[in-house]
Coordinates of C-alpha atoms and ligand atoms in Angstrom, one line a residue:
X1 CA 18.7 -47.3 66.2
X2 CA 15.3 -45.8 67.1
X3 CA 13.0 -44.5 64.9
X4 CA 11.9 -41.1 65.2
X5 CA 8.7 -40.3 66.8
X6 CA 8.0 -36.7 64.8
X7 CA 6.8 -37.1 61.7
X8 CA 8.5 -35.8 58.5
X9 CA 8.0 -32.4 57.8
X10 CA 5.7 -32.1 54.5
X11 CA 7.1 -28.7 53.0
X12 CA 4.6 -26.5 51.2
X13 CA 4.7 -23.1 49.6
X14 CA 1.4 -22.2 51.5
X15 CA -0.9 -24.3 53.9
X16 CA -4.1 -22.9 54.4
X17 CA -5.6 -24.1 57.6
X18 CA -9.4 -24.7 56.9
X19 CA -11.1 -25.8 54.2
X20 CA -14.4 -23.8 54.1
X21 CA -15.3 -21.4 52.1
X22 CA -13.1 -18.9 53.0
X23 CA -9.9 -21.7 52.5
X24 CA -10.9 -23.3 49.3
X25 CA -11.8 -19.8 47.7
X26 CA -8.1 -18.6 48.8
X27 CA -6.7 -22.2 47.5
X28 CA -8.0 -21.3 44.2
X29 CA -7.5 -18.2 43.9
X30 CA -3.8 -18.3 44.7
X31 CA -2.9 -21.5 42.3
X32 CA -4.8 -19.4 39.6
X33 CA -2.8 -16.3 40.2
X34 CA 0.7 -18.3 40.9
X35 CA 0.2 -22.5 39.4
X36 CA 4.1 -23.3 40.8
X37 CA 3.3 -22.6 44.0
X38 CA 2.4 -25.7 46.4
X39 CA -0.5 -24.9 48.1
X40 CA -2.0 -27.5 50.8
X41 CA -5.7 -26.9 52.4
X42 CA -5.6 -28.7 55.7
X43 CA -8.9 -29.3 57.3
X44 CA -9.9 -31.4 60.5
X45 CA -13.2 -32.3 59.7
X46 CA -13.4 -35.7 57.6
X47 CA -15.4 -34.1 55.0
X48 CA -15.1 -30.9 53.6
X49 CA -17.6 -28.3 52.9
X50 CA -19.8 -28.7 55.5
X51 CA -21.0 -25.2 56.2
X52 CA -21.1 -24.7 52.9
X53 CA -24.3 -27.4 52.0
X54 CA -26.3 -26.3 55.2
X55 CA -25.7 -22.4 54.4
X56 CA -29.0 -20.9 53.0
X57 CA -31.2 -23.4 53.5
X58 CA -29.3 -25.9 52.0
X59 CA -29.4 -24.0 49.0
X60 CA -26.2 -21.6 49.2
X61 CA -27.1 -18.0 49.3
X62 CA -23.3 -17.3 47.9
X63 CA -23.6 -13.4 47.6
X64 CA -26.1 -10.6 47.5
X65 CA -26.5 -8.1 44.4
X66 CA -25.7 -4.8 46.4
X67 CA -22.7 -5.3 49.4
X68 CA -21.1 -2.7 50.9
X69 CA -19.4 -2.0 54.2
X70 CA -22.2 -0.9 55.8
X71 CA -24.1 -4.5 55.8
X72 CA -21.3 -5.5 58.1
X73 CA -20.6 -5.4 61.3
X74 CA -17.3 -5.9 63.8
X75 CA -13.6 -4.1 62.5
X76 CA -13.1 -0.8 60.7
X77 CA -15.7 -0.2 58.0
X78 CA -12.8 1.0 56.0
X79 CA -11.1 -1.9 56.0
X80 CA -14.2 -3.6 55.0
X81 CA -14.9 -1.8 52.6
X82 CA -11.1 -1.8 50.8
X83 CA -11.1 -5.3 50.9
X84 CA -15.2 -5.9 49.8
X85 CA -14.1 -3.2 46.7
X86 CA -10.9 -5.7 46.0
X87 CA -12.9 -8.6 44.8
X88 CA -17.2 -7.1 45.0
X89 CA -19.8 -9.3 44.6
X90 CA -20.2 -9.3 41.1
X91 CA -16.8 -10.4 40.3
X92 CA -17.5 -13.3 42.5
X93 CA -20.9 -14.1 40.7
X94 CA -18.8 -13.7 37.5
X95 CA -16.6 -16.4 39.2
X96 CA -19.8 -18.6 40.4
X97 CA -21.1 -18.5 37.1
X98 CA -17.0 -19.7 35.3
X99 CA -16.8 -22.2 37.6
X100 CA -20.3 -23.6 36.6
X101 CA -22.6 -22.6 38.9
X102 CA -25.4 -20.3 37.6
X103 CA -27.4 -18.2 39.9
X104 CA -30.3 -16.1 39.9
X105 CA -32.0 -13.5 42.1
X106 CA -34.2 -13.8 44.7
X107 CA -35.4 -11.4 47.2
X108 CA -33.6 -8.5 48.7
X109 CA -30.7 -9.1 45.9
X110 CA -30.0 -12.7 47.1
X111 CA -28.1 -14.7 44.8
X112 CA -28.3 -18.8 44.6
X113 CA -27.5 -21.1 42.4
X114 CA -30.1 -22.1 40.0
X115 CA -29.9 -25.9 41.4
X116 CA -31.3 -24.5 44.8
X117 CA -28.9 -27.2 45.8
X118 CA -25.7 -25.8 48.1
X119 CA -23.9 -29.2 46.9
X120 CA -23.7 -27.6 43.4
X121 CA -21.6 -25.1 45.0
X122 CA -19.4 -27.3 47.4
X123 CA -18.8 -29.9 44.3
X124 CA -17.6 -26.9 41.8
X125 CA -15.5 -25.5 44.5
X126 CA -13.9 -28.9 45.2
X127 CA -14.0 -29.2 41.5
X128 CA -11.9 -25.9 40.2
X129 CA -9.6 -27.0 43.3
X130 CA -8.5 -30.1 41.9
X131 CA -8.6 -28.7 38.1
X132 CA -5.5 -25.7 39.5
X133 CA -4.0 -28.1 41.7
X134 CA -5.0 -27.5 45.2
X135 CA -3.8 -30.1 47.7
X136 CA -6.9 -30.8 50.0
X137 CA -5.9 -32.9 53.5
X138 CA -8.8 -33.7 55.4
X139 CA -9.1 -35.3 58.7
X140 CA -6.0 -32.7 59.2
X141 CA -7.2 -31.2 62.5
X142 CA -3.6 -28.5 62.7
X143 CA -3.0 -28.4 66.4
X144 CA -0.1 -26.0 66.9
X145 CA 1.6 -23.3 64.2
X146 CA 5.4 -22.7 65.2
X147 CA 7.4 -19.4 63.9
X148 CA 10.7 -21.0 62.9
X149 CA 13.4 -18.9 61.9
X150 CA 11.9 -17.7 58.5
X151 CA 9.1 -19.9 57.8
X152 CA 6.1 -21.8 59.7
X153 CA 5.6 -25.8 61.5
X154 CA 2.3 -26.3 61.1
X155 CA 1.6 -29.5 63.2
X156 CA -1.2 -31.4 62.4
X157 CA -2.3 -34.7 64.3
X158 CA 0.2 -37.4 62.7
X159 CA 1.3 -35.1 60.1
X160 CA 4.1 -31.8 60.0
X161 CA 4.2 -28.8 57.7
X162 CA 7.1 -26.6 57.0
X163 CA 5.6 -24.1 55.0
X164 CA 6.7 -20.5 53.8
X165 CA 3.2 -18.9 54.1
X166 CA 0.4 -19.6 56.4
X167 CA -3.1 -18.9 55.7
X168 CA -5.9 -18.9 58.8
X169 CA -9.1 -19.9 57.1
X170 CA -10.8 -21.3 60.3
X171 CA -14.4 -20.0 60.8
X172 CA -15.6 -18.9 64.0
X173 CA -17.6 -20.8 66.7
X174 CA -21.1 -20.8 64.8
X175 CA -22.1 -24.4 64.0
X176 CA -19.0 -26.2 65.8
X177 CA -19.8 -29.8 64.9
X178 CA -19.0 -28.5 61.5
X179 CA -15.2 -28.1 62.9
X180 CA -15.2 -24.4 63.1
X181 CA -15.0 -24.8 66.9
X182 CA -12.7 -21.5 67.6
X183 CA -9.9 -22.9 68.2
X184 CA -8.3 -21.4 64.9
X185 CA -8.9 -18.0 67.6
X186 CA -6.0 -19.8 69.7
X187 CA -3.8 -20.3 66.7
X188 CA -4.0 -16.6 65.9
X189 CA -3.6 -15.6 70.0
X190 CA -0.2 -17.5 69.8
X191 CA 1.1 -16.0 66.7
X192 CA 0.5 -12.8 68.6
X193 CA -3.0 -12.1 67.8
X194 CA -5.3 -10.0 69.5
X195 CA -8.9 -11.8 70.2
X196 CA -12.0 -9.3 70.2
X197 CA -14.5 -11.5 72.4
X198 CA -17.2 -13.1 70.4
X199 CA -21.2 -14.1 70.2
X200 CA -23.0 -15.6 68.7
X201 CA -24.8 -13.8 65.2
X202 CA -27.7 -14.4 63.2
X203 CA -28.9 -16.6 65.8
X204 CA -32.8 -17.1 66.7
X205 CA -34.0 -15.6 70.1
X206 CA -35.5 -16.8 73.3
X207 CA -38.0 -15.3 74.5
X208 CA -39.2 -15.4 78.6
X209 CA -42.8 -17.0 79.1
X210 CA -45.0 -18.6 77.0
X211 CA -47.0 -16.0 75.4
X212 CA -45.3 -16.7 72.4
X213 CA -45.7 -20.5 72.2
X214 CA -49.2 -20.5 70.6
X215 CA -48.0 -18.4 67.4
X216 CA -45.0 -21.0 67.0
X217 CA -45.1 -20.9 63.0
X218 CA -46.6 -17.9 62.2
X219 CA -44.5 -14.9 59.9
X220 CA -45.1 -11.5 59.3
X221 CA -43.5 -8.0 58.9
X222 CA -41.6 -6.3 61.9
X223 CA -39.5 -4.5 62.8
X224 CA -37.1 -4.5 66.4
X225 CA -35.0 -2.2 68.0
X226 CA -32.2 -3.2 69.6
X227 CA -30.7 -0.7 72.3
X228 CA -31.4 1.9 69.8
X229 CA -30.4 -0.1 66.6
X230 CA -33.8 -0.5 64.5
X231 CA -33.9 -3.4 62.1
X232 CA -36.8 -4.3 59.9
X233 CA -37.8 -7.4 58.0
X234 CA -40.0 -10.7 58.0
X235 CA -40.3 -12.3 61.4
X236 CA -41.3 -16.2 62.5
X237 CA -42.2 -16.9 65.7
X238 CA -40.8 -20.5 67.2
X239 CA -41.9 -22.5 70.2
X240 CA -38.8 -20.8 72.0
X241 CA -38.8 -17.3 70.8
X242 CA -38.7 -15.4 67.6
X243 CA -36.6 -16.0 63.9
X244 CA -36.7 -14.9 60.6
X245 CA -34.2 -12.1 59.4
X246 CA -34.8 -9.5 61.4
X247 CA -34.5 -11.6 64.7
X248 CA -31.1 -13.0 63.3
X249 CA -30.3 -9.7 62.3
X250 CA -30.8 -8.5 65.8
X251 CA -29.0 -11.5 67.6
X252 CA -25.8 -9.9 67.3
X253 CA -26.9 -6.7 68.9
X254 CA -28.5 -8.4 71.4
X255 CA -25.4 -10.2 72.6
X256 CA -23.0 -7.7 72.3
X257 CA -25.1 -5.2 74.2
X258 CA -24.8 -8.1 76.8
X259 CA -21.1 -8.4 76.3
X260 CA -20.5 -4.6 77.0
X261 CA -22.6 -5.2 80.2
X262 CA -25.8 -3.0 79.2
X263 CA -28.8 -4.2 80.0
X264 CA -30.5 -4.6 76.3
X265 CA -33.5 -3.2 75.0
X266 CA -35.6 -5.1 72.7
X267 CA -38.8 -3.2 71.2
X268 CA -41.0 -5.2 68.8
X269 CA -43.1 -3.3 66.4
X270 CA -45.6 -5.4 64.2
X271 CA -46.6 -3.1 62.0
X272 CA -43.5 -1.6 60.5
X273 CA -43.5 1.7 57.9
X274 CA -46.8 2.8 60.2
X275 CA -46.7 5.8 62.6
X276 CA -49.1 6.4 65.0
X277 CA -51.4 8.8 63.1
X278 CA -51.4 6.3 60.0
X279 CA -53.1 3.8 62.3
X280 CA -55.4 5.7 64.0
X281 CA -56.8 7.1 61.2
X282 CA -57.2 3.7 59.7
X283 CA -59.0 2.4 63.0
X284 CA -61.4 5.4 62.5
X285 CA -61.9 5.1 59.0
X286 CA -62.1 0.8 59.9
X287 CA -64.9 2.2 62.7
X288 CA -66.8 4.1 60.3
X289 CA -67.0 1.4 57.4
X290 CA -67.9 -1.2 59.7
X291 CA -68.9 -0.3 63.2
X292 CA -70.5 -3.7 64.5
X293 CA -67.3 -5.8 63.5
X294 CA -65.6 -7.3 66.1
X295 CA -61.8 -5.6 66.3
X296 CA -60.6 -9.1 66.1
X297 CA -62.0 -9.3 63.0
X298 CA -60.8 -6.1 62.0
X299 CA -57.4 -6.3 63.1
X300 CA -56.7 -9.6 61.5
X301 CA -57.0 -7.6 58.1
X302 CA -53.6 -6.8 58.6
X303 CA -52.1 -9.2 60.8
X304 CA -52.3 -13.0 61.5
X305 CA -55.5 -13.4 63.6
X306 CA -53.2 -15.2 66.5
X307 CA -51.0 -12.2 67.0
X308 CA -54.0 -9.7 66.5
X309 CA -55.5 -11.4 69.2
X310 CA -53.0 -12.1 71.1
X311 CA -52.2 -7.9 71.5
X312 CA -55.9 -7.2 72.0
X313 CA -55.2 -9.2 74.7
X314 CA -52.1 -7.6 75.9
X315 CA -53.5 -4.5 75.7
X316 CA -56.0 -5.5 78.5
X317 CA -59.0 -5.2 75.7
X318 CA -62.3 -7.1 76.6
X319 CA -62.6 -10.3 73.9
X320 CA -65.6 -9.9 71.3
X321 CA -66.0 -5.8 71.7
X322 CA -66.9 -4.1 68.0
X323 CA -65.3 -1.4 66.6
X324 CA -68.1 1.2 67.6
X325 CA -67.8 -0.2 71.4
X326 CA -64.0 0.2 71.8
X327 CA -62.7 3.1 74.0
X328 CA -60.9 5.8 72.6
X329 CA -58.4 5.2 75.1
X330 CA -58.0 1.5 74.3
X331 CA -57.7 2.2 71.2
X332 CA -55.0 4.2 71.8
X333 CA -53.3 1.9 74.3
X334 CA -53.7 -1.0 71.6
X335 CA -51.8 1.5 68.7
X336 CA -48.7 1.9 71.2
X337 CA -48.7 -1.8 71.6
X338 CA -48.6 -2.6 67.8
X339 CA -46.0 0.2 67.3
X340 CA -43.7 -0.6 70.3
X341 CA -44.1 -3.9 72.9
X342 CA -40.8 -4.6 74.9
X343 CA -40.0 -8.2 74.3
X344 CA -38.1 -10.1 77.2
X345 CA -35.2 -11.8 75.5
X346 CA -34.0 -14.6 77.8
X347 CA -30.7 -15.4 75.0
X348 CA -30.1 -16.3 71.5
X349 CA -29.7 -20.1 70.7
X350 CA -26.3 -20.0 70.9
X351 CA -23.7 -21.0 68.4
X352 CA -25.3 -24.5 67.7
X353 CA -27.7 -22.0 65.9
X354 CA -26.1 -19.3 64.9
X355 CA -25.0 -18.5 60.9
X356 CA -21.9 -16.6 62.2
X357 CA -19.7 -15.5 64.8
X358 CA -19.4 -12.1 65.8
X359 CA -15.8 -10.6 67.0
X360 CA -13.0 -12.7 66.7
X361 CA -9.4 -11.3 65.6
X362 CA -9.2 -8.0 65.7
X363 CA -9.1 -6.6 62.3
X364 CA -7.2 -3.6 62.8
X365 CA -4.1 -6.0 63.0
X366 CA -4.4 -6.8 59.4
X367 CA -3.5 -4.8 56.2
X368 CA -6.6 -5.2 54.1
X369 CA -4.9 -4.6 51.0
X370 CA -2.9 -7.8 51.6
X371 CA -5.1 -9.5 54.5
X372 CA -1.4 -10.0 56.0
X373 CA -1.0 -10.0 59.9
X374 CA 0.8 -7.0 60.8
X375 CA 1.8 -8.9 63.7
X376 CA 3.2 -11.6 62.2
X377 CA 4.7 -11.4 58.5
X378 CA 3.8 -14.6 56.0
X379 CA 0.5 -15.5 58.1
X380 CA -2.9 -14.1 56.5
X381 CA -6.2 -14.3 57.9
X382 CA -9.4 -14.5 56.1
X383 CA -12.9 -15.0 56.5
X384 CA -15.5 -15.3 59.6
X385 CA -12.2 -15.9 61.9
X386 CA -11.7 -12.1 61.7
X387 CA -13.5 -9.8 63.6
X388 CA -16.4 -9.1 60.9
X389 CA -20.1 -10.1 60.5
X390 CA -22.1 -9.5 58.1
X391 CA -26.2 -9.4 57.9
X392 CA -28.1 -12.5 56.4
X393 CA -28.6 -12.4 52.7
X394 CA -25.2 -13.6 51.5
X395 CA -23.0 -11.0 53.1
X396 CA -21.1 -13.4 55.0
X397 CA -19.8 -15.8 51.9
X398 CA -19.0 -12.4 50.2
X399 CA -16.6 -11.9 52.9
X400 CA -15.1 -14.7 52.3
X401 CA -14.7 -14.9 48.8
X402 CA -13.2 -11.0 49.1
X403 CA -11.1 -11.5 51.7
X404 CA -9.7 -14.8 50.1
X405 CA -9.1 -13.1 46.8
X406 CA -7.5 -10.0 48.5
X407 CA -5.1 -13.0 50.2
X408 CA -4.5 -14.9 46.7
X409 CA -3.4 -12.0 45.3
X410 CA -0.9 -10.5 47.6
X411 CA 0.7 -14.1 48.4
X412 CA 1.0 -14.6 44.6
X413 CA 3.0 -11.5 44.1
Ligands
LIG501 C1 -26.7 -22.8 59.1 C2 -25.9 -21.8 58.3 C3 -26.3 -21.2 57.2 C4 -25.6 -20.2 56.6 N1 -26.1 -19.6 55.4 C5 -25.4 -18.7 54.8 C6 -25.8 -18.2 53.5 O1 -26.7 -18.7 52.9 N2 -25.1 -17.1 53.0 C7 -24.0 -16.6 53.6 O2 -23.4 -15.6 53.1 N3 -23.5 -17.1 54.8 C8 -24.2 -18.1 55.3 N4 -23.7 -18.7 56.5 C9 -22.4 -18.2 57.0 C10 -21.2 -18.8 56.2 O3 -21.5 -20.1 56.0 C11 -19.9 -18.5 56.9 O4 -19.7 -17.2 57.2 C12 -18.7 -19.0 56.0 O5 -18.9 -20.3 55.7 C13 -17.4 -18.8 56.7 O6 -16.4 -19.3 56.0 P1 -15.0 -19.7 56.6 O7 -14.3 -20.4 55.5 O8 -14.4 -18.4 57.1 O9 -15.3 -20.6 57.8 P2 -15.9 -22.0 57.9 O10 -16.9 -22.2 56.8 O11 -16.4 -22.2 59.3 O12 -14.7 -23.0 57.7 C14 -13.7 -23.2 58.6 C15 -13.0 -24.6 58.3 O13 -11.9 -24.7 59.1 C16 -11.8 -26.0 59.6 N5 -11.0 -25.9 60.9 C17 -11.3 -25.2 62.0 N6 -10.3 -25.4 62.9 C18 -9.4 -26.2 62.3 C19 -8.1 -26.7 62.7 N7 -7.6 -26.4 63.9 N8 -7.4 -27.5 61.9 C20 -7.9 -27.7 60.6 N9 -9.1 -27.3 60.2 C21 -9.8 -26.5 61.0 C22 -13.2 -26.4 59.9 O14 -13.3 -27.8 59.8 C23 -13.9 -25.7 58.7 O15 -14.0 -26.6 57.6 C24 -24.4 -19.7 57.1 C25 -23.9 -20.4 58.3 C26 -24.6 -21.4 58.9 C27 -24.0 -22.0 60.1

């Protein structure tokens, strides 16, 4: 007799594939809701979590004060919004704070856990997991998911699954040595999904030239406009480019403008919530307080002195000249500058850098009040796998933690 070469088939009420945040949130949610259910989390990567300890600065920004549809981008805004109203942000802050994990404010509504410390987040996670009864495999890496007859084969390397219910919890390509590699994307395609090509998101950008490279390290206000999309927030600029929120923020644009082959228009505007009256009237008023001092000088009361000098120089301006000396006509030349420069994007980091994935399965293929495939029947989708970004301050976890409950509770009815 020879042995057989296929592995038993391990059979399981549900197997979630992916254990991130989007997986262990739906995990827990569904033994909560529905404890005599098996429920197996199957991830590839030997540890678990690992998006989660990096996210925020390795301190976890897990959800923002104020989310609605509109801080998203990607699928229907409806849809967003019925599943972000299913489970909003302060039901999963109320659920943060059950589980342990206190948080606290910080700018622009940003919630973190008091620790600072993501692992306070990942460990209470994998904590309530084990607590409900969550079966976590990891080194798991699923390589195929069968339809058969009435149920699911989930093949893993070494390891089969014959489960009722499959949930796709796989991330998107952002970060792929974290596992989320996008090849959940090809999972989805041959269950019958339909792929909305992706970029990169939240992503740092590089810039052409090396005009840049002397203000590496240097932040301030902006704002850019992307192809007519205005964004407006801190800035850093990096030996490569420009970062900070609103160059993440503006990524996404960036690339999909690129995608839909338009050329794309970046605009930088350094002094953001000016118009050009407002400054002019403070260059005069700046001429008449002190009409000897240099415009450097000047200038750098508003902005770092590198990038103050740096558009004097732009603006073709003659180093050293006072206030009283400067032409009306440079003057004016310099205000256009600091309201609107064009700024060469080369590309965005690419998904080695970027915090999420933009596009990905299309979203109109799911019922948001279940987060069901209407493709498919008994496979849900949740979390940056679908075709939905959101903008940095905590909107993306949010999606997560909705779209997981919204899951939970339809697969425990
Ligand atoms: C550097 C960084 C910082 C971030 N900071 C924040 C923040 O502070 N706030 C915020 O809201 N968002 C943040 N994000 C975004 C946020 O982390 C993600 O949107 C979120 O983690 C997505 O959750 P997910 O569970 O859908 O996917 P992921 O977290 O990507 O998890 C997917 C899991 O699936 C597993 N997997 C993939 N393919 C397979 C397979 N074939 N078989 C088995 N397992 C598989 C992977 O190993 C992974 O564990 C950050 C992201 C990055 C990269």
């Amino acid at each position: 007799m020879t042995a057989s070469a296929e592995p038993a088939d391990v059979a399981v009420d549900i197997a979630i594939i992916g254990g991130g945040a989007a997986g262990l949130a739906t995990a827990i949610f569904t033994k909560r809701a529905a404890p005599h259910l098996r429920v197996c989390c199957l991830d590839g990567a030997r540890r678990i979590g690992a998006k989660i300890l990096v996210s925020g600065g390795s301190r976890c920004n897990v959800t923002n004060t104020t989310v609605t549809e509109r801080d998203y981008w990607g699928g229907s805004p409806r849809a967003i919004r019925a599943v972000l109203r299913a489970f909003p942000a302060v039901r999963a802050a109320a659920f943060f704070e059950e589980i342990g994990v206190a948080l606290h404010e910080e700018e622009d509504g940003k919630l973190f856990p008091d620790s600072n410390s993501s692992r306070t987040v990942l460990d209470a996670l994998l904590r309530e997991a084990a607590n409900v009864g969550v079966e976590i495999r990891t080194g798991c890496r699923v390589v195929r998911v069968d339809r058969v007859a009435e149920r699911f084969r989930v093949v893993a390397a070494g390891e089969q699954f014959n489960a009722r219910i499959v949930v796709l919890a796989t991330g998107g390509r952002s970060l792929p040595k974290s596992g989320s590699d996008g090849f959940g994307y090809e999972l989805a395609k041959g269950l019958g999904h339909r792929y909305v090509a992706t970029t990169p998101a939240l992503a740092p950008l590089v810039l052409r030239g090396d005009a840049h490279v002397p203000l590496s390290g240097i932040a301030h206000p902006a704002a850019l406009t992307v192809n007519g999309v205005r964004l407006e927030g801190p800035m850093l600029w990096t030996h490569v480019g420009i970062s900070g929120p609103v160059a993440l923020n503006a990524s996404r644009h960036w690339h999909r403008t690129r995608l839909e082959g338009t050329p794309a228009d970046v605009r930088l505007n350094i002094c953001p919530g000016e118009t050009f009256e407002l400054l002019e009237a403070w260059f005069l008023e700046r001429e008449r307080a002190r009409p000897k001092a240099m415009l450097l000088t000047v200038l750098s009361e508003r902005l770092p002195t590198a990038v103050a000098a740096l558009w004097i120089w732009r603006a073709g301006i003659a180093d050293g000249v006072t206030l009283s000396h400067l032409p009306r006509a440079d003057r004016r030349r310099l205000i256009h500058a600091l309201l609107e420069t064009p700024l060469d994007v080369r590309d965005s980091r690419g998904y080695d850098y970027a915090e999420v994935t933009a596009g990905g399965i299309a979203l109109d293929e799911i019922d948001p009040a279940r987060m069901e495939s209407r493709i498919c029947p008994g496979l849900y989708l949740v979390g940056e796998i679908l075709d939905v970004d959101g903008r940095l301050g905590g909107f993306n976890f949010q999606w997560a933690w909705s779209s997981a409950w919204v899951a939970a509770q339809a697969m425990a009815r």
